[in-house]
């Protein structure tokens, strides 16, 4: 005979450890492949790097065992694998460019990865409950908008490659938009969880679509207008698309009204058409997107075409790490790391990478389903959707699905700010998933609690 | 380094990547199901008589001839829920009999407002399966006829309890 029991969550920490070891093995095999293909010999620092990677990721794993034992077991291995593969590709491009000394990018990326993992571990240790973040709803908004505005401050902002999204202090440069992404998601979550009843119930109906009161919608529209306006002035279209998409997605999740998606799409189409008419750089992007092989497009930029050629050269199986020529494209280690991978590990490899992102986002959305409080749900949806949309913007851009806009591929691309932001994002998701998967207290415990007198507790 | 080694490493890397993806998918498969079916029966110590599975049964327990493993495999023994809230659930019929109903001690706990606590049981007789209504309020139906006595279950015949429909499959 058999019986049906309700699903009892397991911590699955051992599964995480096994997958982590597998991820590190894959990274080391990739590194070995690069070393053999370019240098023709066994890379001598393989054991050193392997050991470093092992200490770092197993350290994080132990932090999870200590402070968030029910956290999702799959996010850490996936993030580790993606980060490691990105490192291998950047190292491979260092070799291709014959970079030496301080111009080497891979060691820098390694340092940033270490810092990012430490920061993520810090987030797990310090933040015991994600609901604490709700207290900082409006602080997050102020900080997020401030971060977005920082590159516009004269003397601090830097105009790199036509976009004013960097700040520089001495030799260090930083992209504050990545951090602003997380802060604004925290703000959206905190704000929407307060006002979602008002947003979804109160208001007049117009053409079968419920329109909310301006009072409820005012602050959030203001935040959105500010972020999009800032990004148009900074000429960073990718981020603007991402912020708007996350905003619409969270609004939909908070209110369960499909009309938001329609309104959002309409707003977005109108906005992009106006942007197309009024900004020269948008017209260039559209030309490069629709007719990349035309003469005038090639005269402007052949970056996209080179990326496409690289991916075509890679074919199904790829040329093998170290055997292609991703260095021919511009920015092969940041914006165009995806075509670099496409050339060297082929379509089969690229789809494995995409699957990893899909699985990471799925875990985030699953966490949102499982967690019991509204703020956590919205936060998890916002964070995972922002990552999904960022991947879509990058991959869609380099494969000519949408106009190419400059964003970094989470974990893979070169860039300290991107790594710091994405590892903290995963740390937040891990923290929420710990709450989501932790079993409820026993029935007996609940029964005794329900017999006790109701206590009135002031929240906030 | 020989070209062969490189090719092996290159393809091995792709294979490893996909092995990773599939092992992740394998782990999260557990998420898709809210409940799981655990085996409750332990192998009986030899020499002790078989305990009747259904204590409230009015029918004397039929003597189940001990069949060889190959013989018992030939008999269709999978009960599938085709409609109702548990649609898609399958249950392996055991020689000791299975109990269907809303009571948590039943083999298959029905989540059906029209089912009784101990609704029906299915047991082995004469090399086939027999279903018996246990005095339920809303009755057990084979096709469109309400059961009044133990009735043999054939492969493909539909069995209805409340809003739940079962089918015996191979």
Coordinates of C-alpha atoms in Angstrom, one line a residue:
Chain A
X1 CA 0.0 0.0 0.0
X2 CA 1.0 3.6 -0.3
X3 CA 0.0 6.9 1.1
X4 CA -0.1 10.4 -0.1
X5 CA 1.8 12.9 1.9
X6 CA 2.1 16.6 1.4
X7 CA 5.4 17.8 0.0
X8 CA 7.9 18.3 2.6
X9 CA 10.7 20.7 1.5
X10 CA 14.1 19.5 2.0
X11 CA 17.1 21.8 2.3
X12 CA 18.9 20.1 -0.7
X13 CA 22.2 21.6 0.4
X14 CA 24.1 18.5 -0.5
X15 CA 22.6 18.7 -4.0
X16 CA 23.9 22.2 -4.2
X17 CA 27.4 21.1 -3.2
X18 CA 27.4 18.4 -5.9
X19 CA 26.2 20.8 -8.5
X20 CA 28.7 23.4 -7.4
X21 CA 31.5 20.9 -7.8
X22 CA 30.2 20.0 -11.3
X23 CA 30.1 23.7 -12.2
X24 CA 33.7 24.2 -11.1
X25 CA 34.7 21.1 -13.0
X26 CA 33.1 22.6 -16.2
X27 CA 34.9 25.9 -15.7
X28 CA 38.2 24.1 -15.2
X29 CA 37.7 22.0 -18.3
X30 CA 36.9 25.2 -20.3
X31 CA 40.1 26.8 -18.9
X32 CA 42.1 23.7 -19.7
X33 CA 40.6 23.8 -23.2
X34 CA 41.8 27.4 -23.7
X35 CA 45.2 26.7 -22.4
X36 CA 45.7 23.6 -24.6
X37 CA 44.3 25.3 -27.7
X38 CA 46.3 28.5 -27.5
X39 CA 49.4 27.7 -25.5
X40 CA 49.6 24.0 -26.6
X41 CA 50.3 23.0 -23.0
X42 CA 48.7 22.3 -19.7
X43 CA 48.1 25.7 -18.1
X44 CA 50.3 25.7 -15.0
X45 CA 47.9 28.0 -13.0
X46 CA 44.9 25.7 -13.4
X47 CA 45.3 24.1 -10.0
X48 CA 45.7 27.5 -8.4
X49 CA 42.6 29.0 -10.1
X50 CA 40.6 25.8 -9.4
X51 CA 41.5 26.0 -5.8
X52 CA 40.6 29.7 -5.5
X53 CA 37.2 29.1 -7.2
X54 CA 36.6 26.1 -4.9
X55 CA 37.4 28.1 -1.7
X56 CA 35.2 31.0 -2.8
X57 CA 32.1 29.1 -3.9
X58 CA 32.2 26.5 -1.2
X59 CA 32.7 29.3 1.3
X60 CA 29.5 30.9 0.0
X61 CA 27.8 27.5 0.2
X62 CA 28.8 27.2 3.8
X63 CA 27.4 30.7 4.5
X64 CA 24.1 29.4 3.0
X65 CA 24.2 26.3 5.2
X66 CA 24.8 28.6 8.2
X67 CA 22.4 31.4 7.6
X68 CA 19.9 30.4 4.9
X69 CA 19.7 26.6 5.1
X70 CA 16.4 26.3 3.1
X71 CA 17.6 28.7 0.3
X72 CA 17.2 27.5 -3.2
X73 CA 19.9 24.9 -4.1
X74 CA 20.2 25.7 -7.8
X75 CA 20.9 29.5 -8.0
X76 CA 24.4 29.4 -6.5
X77 CA 25.7 26.6 -8.9
X78 CA 24.2 28.3 -11.9
X79 CA 25.6 31.8 -11.0
X80 CA 29.0 30.2 -10.3
X81 CA 29.1 28.4 -13.6
X82 CA 28.1 31.5 -15.6
X83 CA 30.6 33.7 -13.7
X84 CA 33.4 31.1 -14.2
X85 CA 32.7 30.7 -18.0
X86 CA 32.7 34.5 -18.3
X87 CA 36.1 34.6 -16.6
X88 CA 37.4 31.9 -19.0
X89 CA 36.3 33.9 -22.0
X90 CA 37.8 37.1 -20.8
X91 CA 41.1 35.3 -20.1
X92 CA 40.9 33.8 -23.6
X93 CA 40.5 37.3 -25.1
X94 CA 43.4 38.6 -23.0
X95 CA 45.5 35.9 -24.7
X96 CA 44.1 36.9 -28.1
X97 CA 45.0 40.5 -27.6
X98 CA 48.4 39.8 -26.1
X99 CA 47.5 41.9 -23.1
X100 CA 50.1 42.0 -20.4
X101 CA 50.5 43.6 -16.9
X102 CA 47.9 46.0 -15.8
X103 CA 45.9 45.8 -19.1
X104 CA 45.0 42.2 -18.4
X105 CA 41.2 42.1 -17.8
X106 CA 40.8 38.5 -16.4
X107 CA 42.6 39.2 -13.1
X108 CA 40.6 42.4 -12.6
X109 CA 37.4 40.4 -13.3
X110 CA 38.6 37.8 -10.9
X111 CA 39.1 40.4 -8.2
X112 CA 35.6 41.8 -8.9
X113 CA 34.1 38.3 -8.7
X114 CA 35.7 37.7 -5.4
X115 CA 34.4 41.0 -4.1
X116 CA 31.0 40.3 -5.5
X117 CA 30.8 36.9 -3.9
X118 CA 31.9 38.4 -0.6
X119 CA 29.3 41.1 -0.9
X120 CA 26.6 38.5 -1.6
X121 CA 27.7 36.5 1.4
X122 CA 27.5 39.7 3.4
X123 CA 24.0 40.3 2.2
X124 CA 23.0 36.8 3.3
X125 CA 24.6 37.3 6.7
X126 CA 23.4 40.8 7.5
X127 CA 19.9 40.6 6.0
X128 CA 18.1 38.0 8.1
X129 CA 14.7 38.7 6.6
X130 CA 13.9 40.3 3.3
X131 CA 10.9 42.1 4.8
X132 CA 13.4 44.5 6.5
X133 CA 13.9 46.0 3.1
X134 CA 10.3 47.2 3.1
X135 CA 11.3 49.9 5.7
X136 CA 13.6 51.4 3.1
X137 CA 11.0 51.8 0.3
X138 CA 11.4 55.5 -0.2
X139 CA 15.0 55.5 0.7
X140 CA 15.5 53.0 -2.0
X141 CA 13.7 55.3 -4.5
X142 CA 15.8 58.3 -3.5
X143 CA 19.0 56.3 -3.7
X144 CA 18.1 54.6 -6.9
X145 CA 17.2 57.9 -8.7
X146 CA 20.3 59.5 -7.2
X147 CA 22.4 56.6 -8.6
X148 CA 20.8 57.1 -12.0
X149 CA 21.5 60.9 -11.9
X150 CA 25.1 60.5 -10.8
X151 CA 26.6 60.2 -14.3
X152 CA 25.0 63.5 -15.3
X153 CA 26.9 65.4 -12.5
X154 CA 29.6 67.3 -14.3
X155 CA 33.1 66.3 -13.4
X156 CA 31.9 62.9 -12.0
X157 CA 30.1 61.4 -15.0
X158 CA 32.1 60.0 -17.9
X159 CA 31.0 59.8 -21.5
X160 CA 32.2 56.5 -22.7
X161 CA 31.2 55.2 -26.2
X162 CA 28.4 57.8 -26.5
X163 CA 26.6 56.8 -23.4
X164 CA 26.9 58.8 -20.2
X165 CA 26.3 56.0 -17.8
X166 CA 29.6 55.8 -16.0
X167 CA 31.1 57.7 -13.1
X168 CA 34.8 57.9 -12.5
X169 CA 36.7 58.6 -9.4
X170 CA 40.4 58.6 -10.2
X171 CA 41.2 55.4 -12.1
X172 CA 38.1 53.6 -10.9
X173 CA 34.9 53.8 -13.1
X174 CA 31.6 52.5 -12.1
X175 CA 28.2 52.0 -13.7
X176 CA 25.6 53.1 -11.1
X177 CA 22.7 52.0 -13.2
X178 CA 23.2 48.4 -12.3
X179 CA 22.8 49.1 -8.6
X180 CA 19.9 51.5 -9.3
X181 CA 18.1 48.5 -10.9
X182 CA 18.0 46.6 -7.6
X183 CA 17.1 49.7 -5.6
X184 CA 14.3 50.6 -7.9
X185 CA 12.9 47.1 -7.8
X186 CA 12.9 47.3 -4.0
X187 CA 11.0 50.6 -4.3
X188 CA 8.5 49.3 -6.8
X189 CA 7.8 46.2 -4.6
X190 CA 7.4 48.2 -1.4
X191 CA 5.2 50.8 -3.0
X192 CA 3.0 48.5 -5.0
X193 CA 2.4 46.1 -2.0
X194 CA 1.0 49.1 -0.1
X195 CA -1.1 50.5 -2.9
X196 CA -2.1 47.5 -5.0
X197 CA -5.6 47.3 -3.6
X198 CA -6.2 50.9 -4.4
X199 CA -4.6 50.4 -7.9
X200 CA -6.7 47.3 -8.7
X201 CA -10.0 48.3 -7.2
X202 CA -10.5 52.0 -7.0
X203 CA -10.7 54.1 -10.1
X204 CA -12.9 54.8 -13.1
X205 CA -13.4 52.5 -16.0
X206 CA -12.7 53.8 -19.5
X207 CA -13.2 51.8 -22.6
X208 CA -13.4 48.6 -20.5
X209 CA -10.0 49.4 -19.0
X210 CA -9.8 50.3 -15.3
X211 CA -7.9 53.5 -14.9
X212 CA -6.5 54.1 -11.4
X213 CA -6.7 57.4 -9.5
X214 CA -3.9 59.8 -10.2
X215 CA -3.3 60.0 -6.5
X216 CA -2.4 56.3 -6.4
X217 CA -0.5 56.3 -9.6
X218 CA 1.3 59.7 -9.2
X219 CA 4.4 58.7 -7.3
X220 CA 5.2 55.6 -9.4
X221 CA 4.6 57.4 -12.7
X222 CA 6.9 60.1 -11.5
X223 CA 9.6 57.6 -10.6
X224 CA 9.2 55.9 -13.9
X225 CA 9.3 59.2 -15.9
X226 CA 12.3 60.3 -14.0
X227 CA 14.2 57.1 -14.6
X228 CA 13.3 56.9 -18.3
X229 CA 13.9 60.6 -18.8
X230 CA 17.3 60.3 -17.2
X231 CA 18.2 57.4 -19.3
X232 CA 17.1 59.1 -22.5
X233 CA 19.4 62.0 -21.6
X234 CA 22.2 59.5 -20.8
X235 CA 21.5 57.8 -24.1
X236 CA 21.3 54.4 -22.6
X237 CA 18.3 52.8 -24.3
X238 CA 18.8 49.3 -23.0
X239 CA 18.5 50.2 -19.4
X240 CA 15.5 52.4 -20.2
X241 CA 13.8 49.4 -21.8
X242 CA 14.7 47.2 -18.9
X243 CA 13.3 49.6 -16.3
X244 CA 10.1 50.1 -18.1
X245 CA 9.6 46.4 -18.6
X246 CA 10.2 45.6 -15.0
X247 CA 7.8 48.4 -14.0
X248 CA 5.0 47.0 -16.2
X249 CA 5.7 43.4 -15.1
X250 CA 5.5 44.3 -11.4
X251 CA 2.4 46.4 -11.9
X252 CA 0.8 43.4 -13.6
X253 CA 1.8 41.0 -10.9
X254 CA 0.6 43.4 -8.1
X255 CA -2.8 44.1 -9.6
X256 CA -3.5 41.0 -11.8
X257 CA -5.0 43.4 -14.4
X258 CA -4.1 42.6 -17.9
X259 CA -4.9 46.1 -19.0
X260 CA -1.6 47.2 -17.5
X261 CA 0.2 45.2 -20.1
X262 CA -1.8 46.7 -22.9
X263 CA -1.3 50.2 -21.5
X264 CA 2.4 49.5 -21.0
X265 CA 2.8 48.2 -24.6
X266 CA 1.0 51.2 -26.0
X267 CA 3.1 53.6 -23.9
X268 CA 6.2 51.8 -24.9
X269 CA 5.4 51.8 -28.7
X270 CA 4.5 55.5 -28.6
X271 CA 7.6 56.3 -26.6
X272 CA 9.9 54.4 -28.9
X273 CA 8.4 56.0 -32.0
X274 CA 8.8 59.5 -30.5
X275 CA 12.4 58.6 -29.5
X276 CA 13.0 57.4 -33.1
X277 CA 11.7 60.6 -34.6
X278 CA 13.5 62.9 -32.2
X279 CA 16.9 61.4 -31.5
X280 CA 19.6 60.9 -34.1
X281 CA 21.3 58.1 -32.2
X282 CA 18.1 56.1 -32.0
X283 CA 17.7 56.4 -35.8
X284 CA 21.2 55.0 -36.2
X285 CA 20.4 52.1 -33.9
X286 CA 17.3 51.3 -35.9
X287 CA 19.2 51.5 -39.2
X288 CA 21.9 49.1 -37.8
X289 CA 19.1 46.8 -36.7
X290 CA 17.1 46.7 -39.9
X291 CA 19.8 47.0 -42.5
X292 CA 23.1 46.0 -40.9
X293 CA 24.7 45.0 -44.2
X294 CA 23.8 48.2 -46.1
X295 CA 26.7 50.5 -47.0
X296 CA 25.6 53.4 -44.8
X297 CA 25.2 51.0 -41.8
X298 CA 28.7 49.5 -42.4
X299 CA 30.1 53.0 -42.6
X300 CA 28.6 53.8 -39.2
X301 CA 29.4 50.7 -37.3
X302 CA 30.1 47.1 -38.4
X303 CA 30.2 45.8 -34.8
X304 CA 26.9 44.0 -35.1
X305 CA 27.8 42.5 -38.4
X306 CA 31.1 41.2 -37.0
X307 CA 29.3 39.6 -34.2
X308 CA 26.8 37.9 -36.6
X309 CA 29.7 36.7 -38.7
X310 CA 31.4 35.3 -35.7
X311 CA 28.3 33.4 -34.6
X312 CA 27.8 32.1 -38.2
X313 CA 31.4 30.9 -38.2
X314 CA 30.8 29.0 -35.0
X315 CA 27.9 27.0 -36.4
X316 CA 26.4 24.2 -34.5
X317 CA 29.4 22.9 -32.5
X318 CA 31.6 26.0 -32.5
X319 CA 35.2 26.3 -33.3
X320 CA 36.2 25.3 -29.8
X321 CA 37.5 27.6 -27.1
X322 CA 40.7 29.3 -28.2
X323 CA 40.3 28.3 -31.8
X324 CA 37.9 31.1 -33.1
X325 CA 38.6 34.8 -33.5
X326 CA 36.1 36.6 -31.2
X327 CA 38.7 39.4 -30.8
X328 CA 37.8 40.7 -34.3
X329 CA 34.5 42.2 -32.8
X330 CA 34.6 45.3 -30.7
X331 CA 33.9 44.9 -27.0
X332 CA 34.0 41.1 -27.3
X333 CA 34.4 40.8 -23.5
X334 CA 31.5 43.0 -22.4
X335 CA 28.5 43.8 -24.8
X336 CA 29.5 41.1 -27.3
X337 CA 30.5 38.3 -25.0
X338 CA 27.5 36.3 -26.2
X339 CA 28.7 36.3 -29.9
X340 CA 32.2 35.4 -28.6
X341 CA 30.7 32.4 -27.0
X342 CA 28.6 31.7 -30.0
X343 CA 31.7 31.5 -32.2
X344 CA 33.6 29.2 -29.8
X345 CA 31.1 26.9 -28.3
X346 CA 28.5 27.0 -31.1
X347 CA 24.7 27.0 -31.1
X348 CA 24.6 23.9 -28.8
X349 CA 26.7 25.7 -26.2
X350 CA 24.8 28.9 -26.6
X351 CA 21.5 27.2 -25.9
X352 CA 23.0 25.6 -22.8
X353 CA 24.0 29.1 -21.6
X354 CA 20.5 30.4 -22.4
X355 CA 19.0 27.4 -20.5
X356 CA 21.1 28.4 -17.5
X357 CA 19.6 31.9 -17.5
X358 CA 16.1 30.4 -18.0
X359 CA 16.6 28.1 -15.1
X360 CA 18.0 30.9 -12.9
X361 CA 14.9 33.1 -13.7
X362 CA 12.6 30.1 -13.2
X363 CA 14.0 29.6 -9.7
X364 CA 13.4 33.3 -9.0
X365 CA 9.8 33.1 -10.2
X366 CA 9.3 29.8 -8.3
X367 CA 10.5 31.6 -5.2
X368 CA 7.9 34.3 -5.8
X369 CA 5.2 31.7 -6.0
X370 CA 6.3 30.0 -2.8
X371 CA 6.9 33.0 -0.6
X372 CA 4.0 33.9 1.6
X373 CA 4.2 37.7 1.9
X374 CA 3.3 40.1 -0.8
X375 CA 6.4 42.2 -0.6
X376 CA 8.6 39.1 -1.0
X377 CA 6.5 38.0 -4.0
X378 CA 6.8 41.3 -5.8
X379 CA 10.5 41.7 -4.9
X380 CA 11.3 38.2 -6.3
X381 CA 9.3 38.8 -9.4
X382 CA 10.9 42.1 -10.0
X383 CA 14.5 40.9 -9.5
X384 CA 14.1 37.8 -11.6
X385 CA 12.2 39.6 -14.3
X386 CA 14.9 42.3 -14.5
X387 CA 17.5 39.7 -15.0
X388 CA 15.4 38.0 -17.7
X389 CA 14.7 41.2 -19.5
X390 CA 18.4 42.2 -19.4
X391 CA 19.3 38.8 -21.0
X392 CA 16.6 39.4 -23.6
X393 CA 17.9 42.9 -24.4
X394 CA 21.4 41.7 -24.8
X395 CA 20.8 38.5 -26.7
X396 CA 18.1 40.1 -28.7
X397 CA 20.4 42.9 -29.5
X398 CA 23.3 40.9 -30.8
X399 CA 21.0 38.5 -32.7
X400 CA 19.0 41.3 -34.4
X401 CA 15.7 40.6 -32.7
X402 CA 15.6 44.1 -31.3
X403 CA 17.9 47.1 -31.9
X404 CA 21.3 46.7 -30.2
X405 CA 21.5 48.5 -26.9
X406 CA 24.4 48.5 -24.5
X407 CA 23.7 46.3 -21.5
X408 CA 25.9 43.7 -19.9
X409 CA 25.1 40.0 -19.9
X410 CA 24.6 39.1 -16.2
X411 CA 27.6 37.3 -14.7
X412 CA 29.2 36.6 -18.1
X413 CA 30.3 40.1 -19.2
X414 CA 33.3 42.0 -18.0
X415 CA 32.5 44.7 -15.5
X416 CA 32.8 45.1 -11.8
X417 CA 29.5 47.0 -11.2
X418 CA 27.5 44.4 -13.2
X419 CA 29.0 41.6 -11.1
X420 CA 28.5 43.3 -7.8
X421 CA 24.9 44.1 -8.7
X422 CA 24.0 40.6 -10.0
X423 CA 25.6 38.7 -7.2
X424 CA 23.7 40.9 -4.7
X425 CA 20.6 40.3 -6.7
X426 CA 21.1 36.5 -6.4
X427 CA 21.8 36.9 -2.7
X428 CA 18.5 38.7 -2.3
X429 CA 16.7 36.0 -4.2
X430 CA 18.4 33.3 -2.1
X431 CA 17.3 35.1 1.0
X432 CA 13.7 35.2 -0.2
X433 CA 13.8 31.6 -1.3
X434 CA 14.9 30.6 2.2
X435 CA 11.7 32.1 3.5
X436 CA 9.7 30.5 0.7
X437 CA 11.0 27.0 1.2
X438 CA 11.2 26.9 5.0
X439 CA 8.4 24.7 6.3
X440 CA 5.7 26.2 8.4
X441 CA 5.8 25.6 12.1
X442 CA 4.2 22.4 13.3
X443 CA 0.4 22.1 13.5
X444 CA 0.7 21.6 17.3
X445 CA 2.7 24.8 17.6
X446 CA 0.1 26.7 15.6
X447 CA -2.7 25.2 17.7
X448 CA -1.2 26.5 20.9
X449 CA -0.6 29.8 19.3
X450 CA -4.2 30.1 18.2
X451 CA -5.4 29.4 21.7
X452 CA -3.4 32.3 23.1
X453 CA -4.9 35.7 23.2
X454 CA -4.6 37.8 20.1
X455 CA -1.8 40.3 20.5
X456 CA -2.0 43.6 18.8
X457 CA 1.4 44.3 17.3
X458 CA 2.3 47.6 15.7
X459 CA 3.9 47.1 12.4
X460 CA 6.4 49.8 11.4
Chain B
X1 CA 48.9 18.9 -28.3
X2 CA 47.2 16.6 -30.6
X3 CA 44.0 17.7 -32.5
X4 CA 42.2 14.6 -31.1
X5 CA 42.7 15.6 -27.5
X6 CA 41.4 19.1 -28.3
X7 CA 38.3 17.8 -30.1
X8 CA 37.6 15.5 -27.2
X9 CA 37.9 18.3 -24.6
X10 CA 35.8 20.7 -26.8
X11 CA 33.0 18.2 -27.2
X12 CA 33.3 17.1 -23.6
X13 CA 32.8 20.7 -22.5
X14 CA 29.6 20.9 -24.5
X15 CA 28.4 17.6 -23.1
X16 CA 29.3 18.6 -19.5
X17 CA 27.4 21.9 -20.0
X18 CA 24.3 20.0 -21.0
X19 CA 24.8 17.4 -18.2
X20 CA 24.8 20.3 -15.8
X21 CA 21.6 21.8 -17.3
X22 CA 19.8 18.4 -17.2
X23 CA 20.9 17.7 -13.6
X24 CA 19.5 21.1 -12.6
X25 CA 16.2 20.3 -14.4
X26 CA 16.2 16.9 -12.6
X27 CA 16.5 18.6 -9.3
X28 CA 13.7 21.1 -10.0
X29 CA 11.4 18.3 -11.2
X30 CA 10.5 17.8 -7.6
X31 CA 8.9 21.2 -7.6
X32 CA 6.3 20.3 -10.1
X33 CA 4.3 18.0 -7.8
X34 CA 2.7 19.0 -4.6
X35 CA 2.3 15.6 -3.2
X36 CA 4.2 12.4 -3.6
X37 CA 3.2 8.8 -3.0
X38 CA 5.2 6.9 -0.5
X39 CA 5.2 3.1 -0.1
X40 CA 3.7 2.2 3.3
X41 CA 3.9 -1.6 3.1
X42 CA 6.9 -3.4 4.4
X43 CA 7.9 -6.9 3.3
X44 CA 6.0 -9.3 5.4
X45 CA 8.0 -11.6 7.7
X46 CA 7.7 -15.2 6.5
X47 CA 5.3 -17.5 8.3
X48 CA 2.8 -14.8 9.5
X49 CA -0.6 -14.7 7.9
X50 CA -1.5 -11.8 5.7
X51 CA -3.3 -9.1 7.5
X52 CA -6.6 -8.2 5.9
X53 CA -6.1 -4.8 4.3
X54 CA -9.7 -3.6 4.9
X55 CA -10.9 -4.1 8.4
X56 CA -14.5 -2.9 7.9
X57 CA -15.1 -5.3 5.0
X58 CA -18.1 -7.5 5.1
X59 CA -16.9 -9.8 2.5
X60 CA -14.5 -12.5 3.6
X61 CA -11.1 -11.9 2.3
X62 CA -10.6 -14.0 -0.7
X63 CA -7.7 -16.4 -0.6
X64 CA -5.2 -14.9 -3.0
X65 CA -3.2 -17.6 -4.6
X66 CA 0.4 -16.8 -4.4
X67 CA 1.3 -16.1 -8.0
X68 CA 4.7 -16.1 -9.6
X69 CA 6.3 -12.8 -10.4
X70 CA 5.9 -13.3 -14.1
X71 CA 2.2 -14.2 -13.7
X72 CA 1.4 -11.2 -11.6
X73 CA 3.1 -9.0 -14.2
X74 CA 0.7 -10.1 -16.9
X75 CA -2.3 -8.9 -15.1
X76 CA -3.0 -5.2 -15.6
X77 CA -2.5 -3.5 -12.3
X78 CA -2.5 0.2 -12.8
X79 CA -5.4 2.3 -11.8
X80 CA -5.4 5.7 -13.4
X81 CA -7.5 8.7 -12.4
X82 CA -8.8 10.1 -15.7
X83 CA -11.1 12.8 -14.5
X84 CA -11.6 14.8 -11.2
X85 CA -9.3 16.8 -9.0
X86 CA -6.7 14.0 -8.9
X87 CA -6.7 13.5 -12.7
X88 CA -3.4 12.0 -13.9
X89 CA -2.7 10.1 -10.6
X90 CA -1.8 6.5 -11.1
X91 CA -2.0 3.8 -8.4
X92 CA -0.5 0.4 -8.5
X93 CA -3.0 -2.2 -7.3
X94 CA -1.6 -4.4 -4.6
X95 CA -2.6 -8.0 -3.9
X96 CA -3.7 -7.1 -0.4
X97 CA -6.3 -4.7 -1.9
X98 CA -6.6 -1.0 -2.0
X99 CA -9.0 1.3 -0.4
X100 CA -10.5 4.4 -2.0
X101 CA -12.1 7.2 -0.1
X102 CA -11.7 10.5 1.6
X103 CA -10.4 9.1 4.9
X104 CA -6.7 9.9 5.2
X105 CA -6.0 6.2 5.9
X106 CA -7.2 5.2 2.4
X107 CA -4.7 4.1 -0.2
X108 CA -5.8 6.8 -2.5
X109 CA -7.2 9.7 -0.6
X110 CA -9.8 11.3 -2.8
X111 CA -10.3 15.0 -2.8
X112 CA -13.9 14.7 -3.9
X113 CA -16.9 16.1 -2.1
X114 CA -19.1 13.3 -3.3
X115 CA -16.9 10.5 -2.1
X116 CA -17.4 8.8 1.3
X117 CA -14.7 8.3 3.9
X118 CA -14.3 4.7 3.0
X119 CA -15.9 4.5 -0.4
X120 CA -14.8 1.4 -2.2
X121 CA -12.1 -1.2 -2.3
X122 CA -10.5 -3.1 -5.1
X123 CA -9.0 -6.5 -4.4
X124 CA -7.8 -9.6 -6.2
X125 CA -10.0 -12.5 -6.9
X126 CA -9.7 -15.4 -9.4
X127 CA -6.7 -13.8 -11.2
X128 CA -8.5 -10.5 -11.8
X129 CA -9.5 -7.3 -9.9
X130 CA -12.8 -6.9 -8.2
X131 CA -14.3 -3.6 -7.0
X132 CA -16.7 -3.5 -4.1
X133 CA -18.7 -0.5 -2.8
X134 CA -18.4 -0.2 1.0
X135 CA -21.8 1.2 1.6
X136 CA -21.0 4.7 0.3
X137 CA -23.6 7.5 0.3
X138 CA -23.4 8.3 -3.4
X139 CA -22.4 5.0 -4.7
X140 CA -19.8 3.6 -7.0
X141 CA -20.6 3.3 -10.7
X142 CA -19.2 1.0 -13.3
X143 CA -20.1 2.7 -16.6
X144 CA -23.6 3.8 -15.8
X145 CA -24.7 1.0 -13.5
X146 CA -24.5 1.5 -9.7
X147 CA -22.7 -1.4 -8.0
X148 CA -24.6 -3.5 -5.6
X149 CA -22.2 -6.4 -5.3
X150 CA -18.5 -7.0 -5.9
X151 CA -17.9 -6.7 -9.7
X152 CA -14.9 -7.6 -11.8
X153 CA -13.0 -4.7 -13.2
X154 CA -11.9 -5.1 -16.9
X155 CA -9.1 -3.2 -18.6
X156 CA -10.6 0.0 -20.0
X157 CA -13.8 -0.1 -18.0
X158 CA -14.5 3.2 -16.3
X159 CA -15.2 3.3 -12.6
X160 CA -16.8 6.4 -11.1
X161 CA -16.8 7.7 -7.6
X162 CA -18.4 11.1 -7.2
X163 CA -16.7 13.3 -9.8
X164 CA -13.6 11.1 -10.0
X165 CA -13.3 8.6 -12.8
X166 CA -10.9 5.7 -12.8
X167 CA -9.7 3.3 -15.4
X168 CA -7.8 0.1 -15.1
X169 CA -4.8 0.1 -17.4
X170 CA -1.9 -2.2 -18.2

